[in-house]
């Protein structure tokens, strides 16, 4: 029922605050479901390890198989999990009940929201563009942090990059990851998205992109394999949530600011017109004003808007795009 009205909700959230709150609650629920599934998978693995250990002992092999399920830790886990699932079910039912009150309708996938607005695929360490305009100073500052900060109590340093969606946190991390300055750090291992094996005693650089969870226990589990890495190793984390940064690296984090109007306009012009002369357009001043107003310092928004206008030659087409409600998502 929820999936059937998602397209309508994504469009209506631009003008309806209640719908936006509904989508935010749905997103929070999705993260909690993911946390429960990860917790359950961890418990399954723990039980399997205990069973494997028990099977190697002759004394343990004579104990009936039901004993494992009756252990206090298992009983406690099952009770906790049962309570969490009931809470998840209640919250999901509440969200379903709100569908009618919010006036959400079923819209076939693809008929409302363009494909380019759907969630992007997992990122890689390879940047699409050869340069990250307006972020050279940010890149230099992050590299300076990497070179001057102490590792602290662990053998590695965590550097969260915090900023709202569209501010190019991922692109910035890609350019830091591939910068020639990384050669000076003499990392034995560099990783993006997937964990590398054999980090024991090795100096590594790892990027964790688009992190949302504030579950401290999950972070402790994730970082445990890297505790045996060589001193001077570094983990870069990108996130929209300041609480995530404070969970995984209490203290200082790098807060990515919005681009200046000038830099944002430059990104738009590059995508929209390349090296073509736009002086002949009657609405060139309106274009400049609308880009600054709509993109609000977000380079990804400027690039996306420029890309939409790239192949349009008629002024009325450009006007329709620039005046569309879809660009009000940053409000």
PDB file of C-alpha atoms in Angstrom:
ATOM      1  CA  UNK A   1       0.000   0.000   0.000  1.00  0.00           C
ATOM      2  CA  UNK A   2       2.830   2.383   0.835  1.00  0.00           C
ATOM      3  CA  UNK A   3       4.844   1.602  -2.290  1.00  0.00           C
ATOM      4  CA  UNK A   4       1.792   2.228  -4.480  1.00  0.00           C
ATOM      5  CA  UNK A   5       1.544   5.884  -3.395  1.00  0.00           C
ATOM      6  CA  UNK A   6       5.251   6.728  -3.096  1.00  0.00           C
ATOM      7  CA  UNK A   7       5.452   8.496  -6.459  1.00  0.00           C
ATOM      8  CA  UNK A   8       2.514  10.726  -5.570  1.00  0.00           C
ATOM      9  CA  UNK A   9       4.004  11.443  -2.136  1.00  0.00           C
ATOM     10  CA  UNK A  10       7.404  12.374  -3.575  1.00  0.00           C
ATOM     11  CA  UNK A  11       5.748  14.969  -5.802  1.00  0.00           C
ATOM     12  CA  UNK A  12       3.280  16.348  -3.232  1.00  0.00           C
ATOM     13  CA  UNK A  13       5.938  16.803  -0.539  1.00  0.00           C
ATOM     14  CA  UNK A  14       7.133  19.863  -2.470  1.00  0.00           C
ATOM     15  CA  UNK A  15       3.989  21.787  -1.527  1.00  0.00           C
ATOM     16  CA  UNK A  16       2.516  19.758   1.360  1.00  0.00           C
ATOM     17  CA  UNK A  17       4.416  19.794   4.656  1.00  0.00           C
ATOM     18  CA  UNK A  18       2.317  16.961   6.101  1.00  0.00           C
ATOM     19  CA  UNK A  19       3.259  14.677   3.227  1.00  0.00           C
ATOM     20  CA  UNK A  20       6.932  15.549   3.707  1.00  0.00           C
ATOM     21  CA  UNK A  21       6.636  14.628   7.410  1.00  0.00           C
ATOM     22  CA  UNK A  22       4.987  11.342   6.367  1.00  0.00           C
ATOM     23  CA  UNK A  23       7.892  10.551   4.033  1.00  0.00           C
ATOM     24  CA  UNK A  24      10.405  11.450   6.766  1.00  0.00           C
ATOM     25  CA  UNK A  25       8.640   9.074   9.187  1.00  0.00           C
ATOM     26  CA  UNK A  26       8.668   6.376   6.511  1.00  0.00           C
ATOM     27  CA  UNK A  27      12.397   6.860   5.959  1.00  0.00           C
ATOM     28  CA  UNK A  28      13.065   6.635   9.706  1.00  0.00           C
ATOM     29  CA  UNK A  29      11.047   3.421   9.817  1.00  0.00           C
ATOM     30  CA  UNK A  30      13.051   1.972   6.918  1.00  0.00           C
ATOM     31  CA  UNK A  31      16.317   2.650   8.753  1.00  0.00           C
ATOM     32  CA  UNK A  32      14.971   1.021  11.933  1.00  0.00           C
ATOM     33  CA  UNK A  33      13.887  -2.046   9.947  1.00  0.00           C
ATOM     34  CA  UNK A  34      17.378  -2.259   8.458  1.00  0.00           C
ATOM     35  CA  UNK A  35      18.922  -2.030  11.936  1.00  0.00           C
ATOM     36  CA  UNK A  36      16.712  -4.876  13.195  1.00  0.00           C
ATOM     37  CA  UNK A  37      17.620  -7.074  10.233  1.00  0.00           C
ATOM     38  CA  UNK A  38      21.320  -6.443  10.850  1.00  0.00           C
ATOM     39  CA  UNK A  39      20.876  -7.203  14.557  1.00  0.00           C
ATOM     40  CA  UNK A  40      19.061 -10.417  13.721  1.00  0.00           C
ATOM     41  CA  UNK A  41      21.763 -11.477  11.241  1.00  0.00           C
ATOM     42  CA  UNK A  42      24.417 -10.850  13.895  1.00  0.00           C
ATOM     43  CA  UNK A  43      22.551 -13.031  16.386  1.00  0.00           C
ATOM     44  CA  UNK A  44      22.203 -15.818  13.817  1.00  0.00           C
ATOM     45  CA  UNK A  45      25.953 -15.694  13.190  1.00  0.00           C
ATOM     46  CA  UNK A  46      26.672 -15.777  16.933  1.00  0.00           C
ATOM     47  CA  UNK A  47      24.458 -18.823  17.399  1.00  0.00           C
ATOM     48  CA  UNK A  48      26.082 -20.595  14.462  1.00  0.00           C
ATOM     49  CA  UNK A  49      29.551 -19.961  15.894  1.00  0.00           C
ATOM     50  CA  UNK A  50      28.447 -21.376  19.250  1.00  0.00           C
ATOM     51  CA  UNK A  51      27.013 -24.445  17.545  1.00  0.00           C
ATOM     52  CA  UNK A  52      30.231 -24.970  15.593  1.00  0.00           C
ATOM     53  CA  UNK A  53      32.269 -24.711  18.789  1.00  0.00           C
ATOM     54  CA  UNK A  54      29.939 -27.091  20.591  1.00  0.00           C
ATOM     55  CA  UNK A  55      30.132 -29.671  17.820  1.00  0.00           C
ATOM     56  CA  UNK A  56      33.903 -29.945  18.287  1.00  0.00           C
ATOM     57  CA  UNK A  57      33.506 -30.952  21.917  1.00  0.00           C
ATOM     58  CA  UNK A  58      32.481 -34.509  22.746  1.00  0.00           C
ATOM     59  CA  UNK A  59      30.935 -33.369  25.993  1.00  0.00           C
ATOM     60  CA  UNK A  60      28.841 -30.743  24.285  1.00  0.00           C
ATOM     61  CA  UNK A  61      27.791 -33.113  21.510  1.00  0.00           C
ATOM     62  CA  UNK A  62      25.751 -35.171  24.031  1.00  0.00           C
ATOM     63  CA  UNK A  63      23.615 -32.138  25.002  1.00  0.00           C
ATOM     64  CA  UNK A  64      20.186 -32.083  23.262  1.00  0.00           C
ATOM     65  CA  UNK A  65      19.923 -29.533  20.440  1.00  0.00           C
ATOM     66  CA  UNK A  66      17.072 -27.686  22.167  1.00  0.00           C
ATOM     67  CA  UNK A  67      19.412 -26.442  24.890  1.00  0.00           C
ATOM     68  CA  UNK A  68      20.895 -23.711  22.660  1.00  0.00           C
ATOM     69  CA  UNK A  69      17.471 -22.214  22.057  1.00  0.00           C
ATOM     70  CA  UNK A  70      16.754 -22.242  25.787  1.00  0.00           C
ATOM     71  CA  UNK A  71      19.856 -20.295  26.824  1.00  0.00           C
ATOM     72  CA  UNK A  72      19.134 -17.090  28.770  1.00  0.00           C
ATOM     73  CA  UNK A  73      20.850 -14.918  26.168  1.00  0.00           C
ATOM     74  CA  UNK A  74      18.710 -16.393  23.379  1.00  0.00           C
ATOM     75  CA  UNK A  75      15.502 -16.024  25.366  1.00  0.00           C
ATOM     76  CA  UNK A  76      16.364 -12.395  26.162  1.00  0.00           C
ATOM     77  CA  UNK A  77      17.169 -11.681  22.499  1.00  0.00           C
ATOM     78  CA  UNK A  78      13.921 -13.247  21.290  1.00  0.00           C
ATOM     79  CA  UNK A  79      11.880 -11.192  23.742  1.00  0.00           C
ATOM     80  CA  UNK A  80      13.636  -7.985  22.705  1.00  0.00           C
ATOM     81  CA  UNK A  81      13.250  -8.770  19.009  1.00  0.00           C
ATOM     82  CA  UNK A  82       9.555  -9.608  19.435  1.00  0.00           C
ATOM     83  CA  UNK A  83       8.962  -6.218  21.066  1.00  0.00           C
ATOM     84  CA  UNK A  84      10.841  -4.355  18.323  1.00  0.00           C
ATOM     85  CA  UNK A  85       8.932  -6.132  15.539  1.00  0.00           C
ATOM     86  CA  UNK A  86       5.612  -5.287  17.187  1.00  0.00           C
ATOM     87  CA  UNK A  87       6.661  -1.642  17.329  1.00  0.00           C
ATOM     88  CA  UNK A  88       7.726  -1.692  13.663  1.00  0.00           C
ATOM     89  CA  UNK A  89       4.406  -3.258  12.665  1.00  0.00           C
ATOM     90  CA  UNK A  90       2.429  -0.657  14.631  1.00  0.00           C
ATOM     91  CA  UNK A  91       4.335   2.230  13.028  1.00  0.00           C
ATOM     92  CA  UNK A  92       3.866   0.785   9.546  1.00  0.00           C
ATOM     93  CA  UNK A  93       0.132   0.363  10.132  1.00  0.00           C
ATOM     94  CA  UNK A  94      -0.089   3.984  11.329  1.00  0.00           C
ATOM     95  CA  UNK A  95       1.627   5.156   8.127  1.00  0.00           C
ATOM     96  CA  UNK A  96      -0.833   3.138   6.028  1.00  0.00           C
ATOM     97  CA  UNK A  97      -3.799   4.687   7.865  1.00  0.00           C
ATOM     98  CA  UNK A  98      -2.530   8.181   7.044  1.00  0.00           C
ATOM     99  CA  UNK A  99      -2.527   7.531   3.270  1.00  0.00           C
ATOM    100  CA  UNK A 100      -6.216   8.386   2.862  1.00  0.00           C
ATOM    101  CA  UNK A 101      -6.103  11.461   5.109  1.00  0.00           C
ATOM    102  CA  UNK A 102      -3.158  12.846   3.136  1.00  0.00           C
ATOM    103  CA  UNK A 103      -4.963  12.317  -0.154  1.00  0.00           C
ATOM    104  CA  UNK A 104      -2.191  10.170  -1.607  1.00  0.00           C
ATOM    105  CA  UNK A 105      -3.077   8.347  -4.817  1.00  0.00           C
ATOM    106  CA  UNK A 106      -1.688   5.378  -6.698  1.00  0.00           C
ATOM    107  CA  UNK A 107       0.506   6.490  -9.610  1.00  0.00           C
ATOM    108  CA  UNK A 108       2.261   3.992 -11.857  1.00  0.00           C
ATOM    109  CA  UNK A 109       6.026   4.043 -11.371  1.00  0.00           C
ATOM    110  CA  UNK A 110       7.751   6.207 -13.951  1.00  0.00           C
ATOM    111  CA  UNK A 111       4.695   8.308 -14.839  1.00  0.00           C
ATOM    112  CA  UNK A 112       5.321  11.028 -12.271  1.00  0.00           C
ATOM    113  CA  UNK A 113       8.906  11.237 -11.081  1.00  0.00           C
ATOM    114  CA  UNK A 114      11.611  11.307 -13.798  1.00  0.00           C
ATOM    115  CA  UNK A 115      14.255   8.581 -13.649  1.00  0.00           C
ATOM    116  CA  UNK A 116      16.964  11.134 -12.986  1.00  0.00           C
ATOM    117  CA  UNK A 117      15.317  12.010  -9.646  1.00  0.00           C
ATOM    118  CA  UNK A 118      15.370   8.458  -8.319  1.00  0.00           C
ATOM    119  CA  UNK A 119      18.023   7.365  -5.812  1.00  0.00           C
ATOM    120  CA  UNK A 120      21.413   7.021  -7.560  1.00  0.00           C
ATOM    121  CA  UNK A 121      23.305   3.720  -7.720  1.00  0.00           C
ATOM    122  CA  UNK A 122      26.103   2.962  -5.215  1.00  0.00           C
ATOM    123  CA  UNK A 123      29.074   5.267  -5.622  1.00  0.00           C
ATOM    124  CA  UNK A 124      32.575   4.359  -6.711  1.00  0.00           C
ATOM    125  CA  UNK A 125      35.935   5.937  -5.987  1.00  0.00           C
ATOM    126  CA  UNK A 126      36.216   7.250  -9.570  1.00  0.00           C
ATOM    127  CA  UNK A 127      35.017  10.862  -9.992  1.00  0.00           C
ATOM    128  CA  UNK A 128      32.936  11.607 -13.101  1.00  0.00           C
ATOM    129  CA  UNK A 129      34.500  15.015 -13.680  1.00  0.00           C
ATOM    130  CA  UNK A 130      38.200  15.759 -13.859  1.00  0.00           C
ATOM    131  CA  UNK A 131      37.763  18.758 -11.558  1.00  0.00           C
ATOM    132  CA  UNK A 132      35.491  19.627  -8.665  1.00  0.00           C
ATOM    133  CA  UNK A 133      34.800  23.319  -9.252  1.00  0.00           C
ATOM    134  CA  UNK A 134      34.559  25.503  -6.158  1.00  0.00           C
ATOM    135  CA  UNK A 135      35.804  22.738  -3.836  1.00  0.00           C
ATOM    136  CA  UNK A 136      39.571  22.908  -4.310  1.00  0.00           C
ATOM    137  CA  UNK A 137      39.955  24.759  -1.014  1.00  0.00           C
ATOM    138  CA  UNK A 138      37.772  22.209   0.769  1.00  0.00           C
ATOM    139  CA  UNK A 139      39.861  19.376  -0.664  1.00  0.00           C
ATOM    140  CA  UNK A 140      43.073  21.064   0.464  1.00  0.00           C
ATOM    141  CA  UNK A 141      41.712  21.563   3.975  1.00  0.00           C
ATOM    142  CA  UNK A 142      40.661  17.933   4.316  1.00  0.00           C
ATOM    143  CA  UNK A 143      44.057  16.731   3.114  1.00  0.00           C
ATOM    144  CA  UNK A 144      45.651  19.081   5.658  1.00  0.00           C
ATOM    145  CA  UNK A 145      43.491  17.548   8.393  1.00  0.00           C
ATOM    146  CA  UNK A 146      44.654  14.121   7.264  1.00  0.00           C
ATOM    147  CA  UNK A 147      48.295  15.154   7.461  1.00  0.00           C
ATOM    148  CA  UNK A 148      48.271  17.033  10.766  1.00  0.00           C
ATOM    149  CA  UNK A 149      45.688  15.376  13.020  1.00  0.00           C
ATOM    150  CA  UNK A 150      46.585  12.690  15.531  1.00  0.00           C
ATOM    151  CA  UNK A 151      45.075   9.208  15.329  1.00  0.00           C
ATOM    152  CA  UNK A 152      43.898   9.377  18.952  1.00  0.00           C
ATOM    153  CA  UNK A 153      43.111   6.284  21.008  1.00  0.00           C
ATOM    154  CA  UNK A 154      42.869   4.038  17.930  1.00  0.00           C
ATOM    155  CA  UNK A 155      45.286   3.374  15.106  1.00  0.00           C
ATOM    156  CA  UNK A 156      43.129   5.288  12.671  1.00  0.00           C
ATOM    157  CA  UNK A 157      41.574   8.744  12.309  1.00  0.00           C
ATOM    158  CA  UNK A 158      37.947   9.276  11.230  1.00  0.00           C
ATOM    159  CA  UNK A 159      37.110  12.411   9.210  1.00  0.00           C
ATOM    160  CA  UNK A 160      33.352  12.935   8.703  1.00  0.00           C
ATOM    161  CA  UNK A 161      32.333  15.262   5.850  1.00  0.00           C
ATOM    162  CA  UNK A 162      28.912  16.677   6.742  1.00  0.00           C
ATOM    163  CA  UNK A 163      26.594  18.515   4.373  1.00  0.00           C
ATOM    164  CA  UNK A 164      23.082  18.526   2.926  1.00  0.00           C
ATOM    165  CA  UNK A 165      22.080  16.492  -0.123  1.00  0.00           C
ATOM    166  CA  UNK A 166      23.449  17.859  -3.405  1.00  0.00           C
ATOM    167  CA  UNK A 167      26.405  19.667  -1.864  1.00  0.00           C
ATOM    168  CA  UNK A 168      28.814  17.122  -3.501  1.00  0.00           C
ATOM    169  CA  UNK A 169      30.134  15.348  -0.399  1.00  0.00           C
ATOM    170  CA  UNK A 170      30.662  12.190  -2.452  1.00  0.00           C
ATOM    171  CA  UNK A 171      32.417  14.023  -5.295  1.00  0.00           C
ATOM    172  CA  UNK A 172      34.716  15.754  -2.816  1.00  0.00           C
ATOM    173  CA  UNK A 173      35.572  12.446  -1.140  1.00  0.00           C
ATOM    174  CA  UNK A 174      36.292  10.937  -4.584  1.00  0.00           C
ATOM    175  CA  UNK A 175      38.760  13.687  -5.411  1.00  0.00           C
ATOM    176  CA  UNK A 176      40.471  13.413  -2.025  1.00  0.00           C
ATOM    177  CA  UNK A 177      40.662   9.633  -2.509  1.00  0.00           C
ATOM    178  CA  UNK A 178      42.319  10.010  -5.936  1.00  0.00           C
ATOM    179  CA  UNK A 179      44.466  13.066  -5.228  1.00  0.00           C
ATOM    180  CA  UNK A 180      48.219  12.715  -5.837  1.00  0.00           C
ATOM    181  CA  UNK A 181      48.795  13.854  -2.264  1.00  0.00           C
ATOM    182  CA  UNK A 182      47.619  10.408  -1.135  1.00  0.00           C
ATOM    183  CA  UNK A 183      50.961   9.039  -2.387  1.00  0.00           C
ATOM    184  CA  UNK A 184      52.715  10.995   0.368  1.00  0.00           C
ATOM    185  CA  UNK A 185      50.695   9.149   3.017  1.00  0.00           C
ATOM    186  CA  UNK A 186      52.070   5.816   1.754  1.00  0.00           C
ATOM    187  CA  UNK A 187      48.828   3.907   2.386  1.00  0.00           C
ATOM    188  CA  UNK A 188      49.211   0.146   2.033  1.00  0.00           C
ATOM    189  CA  UNK A 189      45.478  -0.227   1.356  1.00  0.00           C
ATOM    190  CA  UNK A 190      42.804   2.060  -0.091  1.00  0.00           C
ATOM    191  CA  UNK A 191      39.139   1.041  -0.061  1.00  0.00           C
ATOM    192  CA  UNK A 192      35.725   2.490  -1.121  1.00  0.00           C
ATOM    193  CA  UNK A 193      32.409   0.780  -0.158  1.00  0.00           C
ATOM    194  CA  UNK A 194      33.797  -2.692   0.434  1.00  0.00           C
ATOM    195  CA  UNK A 195      36.171  -3.682   3.228  1.00  0.00           C
ATOM    196  CA  UNK A 196      39.546  -5.026   2.177  1.00  0.00           C
ATOM    197  CA  UNK A 197      41.099  -8.115   3.627  1.00  0.00           C
ATOM    198  CA  UNK A 198      44.450  -8.376   5.324  1.00  0.00           C
ATOM    199  CA  UNK A 199      44.588  -4.910   6.897  1.00  0.00           C
ATOM    200  CA  UNK A 200      46.441  -6.238   9.890  1.00  0.00           C
ATOM    201  CA  UNK A 201      49.572  -4.167  10.338  1.00  0.00           C
ATOM    202  CA  UNK A 202      48.783  -2.185   7.191  1.00  0.00           C
ATOM    203  CA  UNK A 203      48.261   1.551   6.822  1.00  0.00           C
ATOM    204  CA  UNK A 204      44.966   2.035   4.998  1.00  0.00           C
ATOM    205  CA  UNK A 205      42.620   4.715   3.625  1.00  0.00           C
ATOM    206  CA  UNK A 206      38.895   3.836   3.662  1.00  0.00           C
ATOM    207  CA  UNK A 207      35.904   5.886   2.452  1.00  0.00           C
ATOM    208  CA  UNK A 208      32.433   5.148   3.873  1.00  0.00           C
ATOM    209  CA  UNK A 209      30.001   7.066   1.676  1.00  0.00           C
ATOM    210  CA  UNK A 210      26.508   8.337   2.574  1.00  0.00           C
ATOM    211  CA  UNK A 211      26.284   6.979   6.127  1.00  0.00           C
ATOM    212  CA  UNK A 212      22.917   7.399   7.890  1.00  0.00           C
ATOM    213  CA  UNK A 213      22.882   5.136  10.949  1.00  0.00           C
ATOM    214  CA  UNK A 214      23.498   6.648  14.375  1.00  0.00           C
ATOM    215  CA  UNK A 215      23.610   3.217  15.987  1.00  0.00           C
ATOM    216  CA  UNK A 216      26.801   3.288  18.049  1.00  0.00           C
ATOM    217  CA  UNK A 217      26.836  -0.494  18.381  1.00  0.00           C
ATOM    218  CA  UNK A 218      26.890  -0.952  14.613  1.00  0.00           C
ATOM    219  CA  UNK A 219      29.787   1.499  14.320  1.00  0.00           C
ATOM    220  CA  UNK A 220      31.722  -0.380  17.001  1.00  0.00           C
ATOM    221  CA  UNK A 221      31.159  -3.632  15.096  1.00  0.00           C
ATOM    222  CA  UNK A 222      32.200  -2.073  11.781  1.00  0.00           C
ATOM    223  CA  UNK A 223      35.421  -0.543  13.029  1.00  0.00           C
ATOM    224  CA  UNK A 224      36.608  -3.579  15.011  1.00  0.00           C
ATOM    225  CA  UNK A 225      38.474  -5.220  12.064  1.00  0.00           C
ATOM    226  CA  UNK A 226      40.466  -2.019  11.526  1.00  0.00           C
ATOM    227  CA  UNK A 227      41.746  -1.769  15.083  1.00  0.00           C
ATOM    228  CA  UNK A 228      44.676  -3.955  14.045  1.00  0.00           C
ATOM    229  CA  UNK A 229      45.659  -1.617  11.207  1.00  0.00           C
ATOM    230  CA  UNK A 230      48.875   0.373  11.308  1.00  0.00           C
ATOM    231  CA  UNK A 231      48.963   3.744  13.048  1.00  0.00           C
ATOM    232  CA  UNK A 232      48.202   6.637  10.686  1.00  0.00           C
ATOM    233  CA  UNK A 233      45.344   4.879   8.880  1.00  0.00           C
ATOM    234  CA  UNK A 234      42.364   7.084   7.985  1.00  0.00           C
ATOM    235  CA  UNK A 235      38.618   6.592   7.455  1.00  0.00           C
ATOM    236  CA  UNK A 236      36.659   9.314   5.609  1.00  0.00           C
ATOM    237  CA  UNK A 237      32.892   9.320   6.163  1.00  0.00           C
ATOM    238  CA  UNK A 238      30.315  11.345   4.207  1.00  0.00           C
ATOM    239  CA  UNK A 239      26.909  11.990   5.790  1.00  0.00           C
ATOM    240  CA  UNK A 240      24.037  14.472   5.787  1.00  0.00           C
ATOM    241  CA  UNK A 241      23.440  13.977   9.497  1.00  0.00           C
ATOM    242  CA  UNK A 242      25.517  15.789  12.102  1.00  0.00           C
ATOM    243  CA  UNK A 243      24.495  13.193  14.706  1.00  0.00           C
ATOM    244  CA  UNK A 244      26.170  10.492  12.600  1.00  0.00           C
ATOM    245  CA  UNK A 245      29.431  12.443  12.686  1.00  0.00           C
ATOM    246  CA  UNK A 246      29.209  12.908  16.447  1.00  0.00           C
ATOM    247  CA  UNK A 247      28.481   9.197  16.919  1.00  0.00           C
ATOM    248  CA  UNK A 248      31.465   7.893  14.986  1.00  0.00           C
ATOM    249  CA  UNK A 249      33.959  10.704  15.614  1.00  0.00           C
ATOM    250  CA  UNK A 250      33.119  12.840  18.671  1.00  0.00           C
ATOM    251  CA  UNK A 251      34.671  16.262  18.418  1.00  0.00           C
ATOM    252  CA  UNK A 252      35.722  17.995  15.219  1.00  0.00           C
ATOM    253  CA  UNK A 253      34.255  17.168  11.810  1.00  0.00           C
ATOM    254  CA  UNK A 254      34.428  18.923   8.432  1.00  0.00           C
ATOM    255  CA  UNK A 255      31.217  20.841   7.707  1.00  0.00           C
ATOM    256  CA  UNK A 256      30.835  21.398   3.960  1.00  0.00           C
ATOM    257  CA  UNK A 257      29.364  24.813   3.163  1.00  0.00           C
ATOM    258  CA  UNK A 258      27.170  25.880   0.243  1.00  0.00           C
ATOM    259  CA  UNK A 259      28.820  27.158  -2.930  1.00  0.00           C
ATOM    260  CA  UNK A 260      28.881  30.888  -3.578  1.00  0.00           C
ATOM    261  CA  UNK A 261      26.356  32.255  -6.090  1.00  0.00           C
ATOM    262  CA  UNK A 262      29.220  32.835  -8.529  1.00  0.00           C
ATOM    263  CA  UNK A 263      30.534  29.268  -8.318  1.00  0.00           C
ATOM    264  CA  UNK A 264      27.028  27.801  -8.483  1.00  0.00           C
ATOM    265  CA  UNK A 265      26.264  29.853 -11.595  1.00  0.00           C
ATOM    266  CA  UNK A 266      29.544  28.702 -13.164  1.00  0.00           C
ATOM    267  CA  UNK A 267      28.603  25.028 -12.633  1.00  0.00           C
ATOM    268  CA  UNK A 268      25.192  25.639 -14.200  1.00  0.00           C
ATOM    269  CA  UNK A 269      26.611  27.483 -17.209  1.00  0.00           C
ATOM    270  CA  UNK A 270      29.160  24.727 -17.823  1.00  0.00           C
ATOM    271  CA  UNK A 271      26.468  22.043 -17.937  1.00  0.00           C
ATOM    272  CA  UNK A 272      23.843  24.077 -19.787  1.00  0.00           C
ATOM    273  CA  UNK A 273      25.838  25.826 -22.469  1.00  0.00           C
ATOM    274  CA  UNK A 274      29.399  24.458 -22.498  1.00  0.00           C
ATOM    275  CA  UNK A 275      31.317  27.048 -24.505  1.00  0.00           C
ATOM    276  CA  UNK A 276      28.321  28.304 -26.474  1.00  0.00           C
ATOM    277  CA  UNK A 277      27.494  32.010 -26.471  1.00  0.00           C
ATOM    278  CA  UNK A 278      24.309  32.734 -24.497  1.00  0.00           C
ATOM    279  CA  UNK A 279      24.354  36.465 -25.112  1.00  0.00           C
ATOM    280  CA  UNK A 280      21.738  36.080 -27.852  1.00  0.00           C
ATOM    281  CA  UNK A 281      19.129  34.687 -25.474  1.00  0.00           C
ATOM    282  CA  UNK A 282      16.504  37.258 -24.542  1.00  0.00           C
ATOM    283  CA  UNK A 283      16.095  35.792 -21.059  1.00  0.00           C
ATOM    284  CA  UNK A 284      19.748  35.474 -20.051  1.00  0.00           C
ATOM    285  CA  UNK A 285      19.351  37.731 -16.986  1.00  0.00           C
ATOM    286  CA  UNK A 286      16.275  35.804 -15.869  1.00  0.00           C
ATOM    287  CA  UNK A 287      18.228  32.578 -16.215  1.00  0.00           C
ATOM    288  CA  UNK A 288      20.979  33.867 -13.937  1.00  0.00           C
ATOM    289  CA  UNK A 289      18.485  35.030 -11.312  1.00  0.00           C
ATOM    290  CA  UNK A 290      16.494  31.789 -11.390  1.00  0.00           C
ATOM    291  CA  UNK A 291      19.598  29.593 -11.113  1.00  0.00           C
ATOM    292  CA  UNK A 292      20.782  31.457  -8.010  1.00  0.00           C
ATOM    293  CA  UNK A 293      17.278  31.334  -6.537  1.00  0.00           C
ATOM    294  CA  UNK A 294      16.540  27.669  -7.285  1.00  0.00           C
ATOM    295  CA  UNK A 295      19.917  26.014  -6.692  1.00  0.00           C
ATOM    296  CA  UNK A 296      20.649  27.781  -3.379  1.00  0.00           C
ATOM    297  CA  UNK A 297      24.347  26.973  -3.408  1.00  0.00           C
ATOM    298  CA  UNK A 298      23.981  23.245  -4.222  1.00  0.00           C
ATOM    299  CA  UNK A 299      26.362  22.239  -7.043  1.00  0.00           C
ATOM    300  CA  UNK A 300      24.463  19.031  -7.864  1.00  0.00           C
ATOM    301  CA  UNK A 301      21.255  21.023  -8.309  1.00  0.00           C
ATOM    302  CA  UNK A 302      23.089  23.508 -10.536  1.00  0.00           C
ATOM    303  CA  UNK A 303      24.525  20.677 -12.628  1.00  0.00           C
ATOM    304  CA  UNK A 304      21.167  18.885 -12.898  1.00  0.00           C
ATOM    305  CA  UNK A 305      19.362  22.080 -13.890  1.00  0.00           C
ATOM    306  CA  UNK A 306      22.054  22.867 -16.434  1.00  0.00           C
ATOM    307  CA  UNK A 307      21.807  19.372 -17.852  1.00  0.00           C
ATOM    308  CA  UNK A 308      18.046  19.716 -18.364  1.00  0.00           C
ATOM    309  CA  UNK A 309      18.516  22.960 -20.274  1.00  0.00           C
ATOM    310  CA  UNK A 310      21.496  21.681 -22.279  1.00  0.00           C
ATOM    311  CA  UNK A 311      19.491  20.492 -25.281  1.00  0.00           C
ATOM    312  CA  UNK A 312      16.715  23.097 -25.135  1.00  0.00           C
ATOM    313  CA  UNK A 313      16.866  25.907 -27.657  1.00  0.00           C
ATOM    314  CA  UNK A 314      13.497  27.629 -27.214  1.00  0.00           C
ATOM    315  CA  UNK A 315      13.169  30.287 -24.525  1.00  0.00           C
ATOM    316  CA  UNK A 316       9.715  29.105 -23.461  1.00  0.00           C
ATOM    317  CA  UNK A 317      11.108  25.615 -22.756  1.00  0.00           C
ATOM    318  CA  UNK A 318      13.792  27.078 -20.521  1.00  0.00           C
ATOM    319  CA  UNK A 319      11.217  29.244 -18.741  1.00  0.00           C
ATOM    320  CA  UNK A 320       9.042  26.206 -17.970  1.00  0.00           C
ATOM    321  CA  UNK A 321      11.979  24.293 -16.491  1.00  0.00           C
ATOM    322  CA  UNK A 322      13.248  27.220 -14.423  1.00  0.00           C
ATOM    323  CA  UNK A 323       9.772  27.932 -13.022  1.00  0.00           C
ATOM    324  CA  UNK A 324       8.978  24.298 -12.147  1.00  0.00           C
ATOM    325  CA  UNK A 325       8.076  23.432  -8.521  1.00  0.00           C
ATOM    326  CA  UNK A 326      10.571  20.584  -8.561  1.00  0.00           C
ATOM    327  CA  UNK A 327      13.422  22.988  -7.813  1.00  0.00           C
ATOM    328  CA  UNK A 328      11.868  24.071  -4.513  1.00  0.00           C
ATOM    329  CA  UNK A 329      13.177  20.909  -2.791  1.00  0.00           C
ATOM    330  CA  UNK A 330      15.852  22.859  -0.923  1.00  0.00           C
ATOM    331  CA  UNK A 331      13.401  25.022   1.006  1.00  0.00           C
TER     332      UNK A 331
END
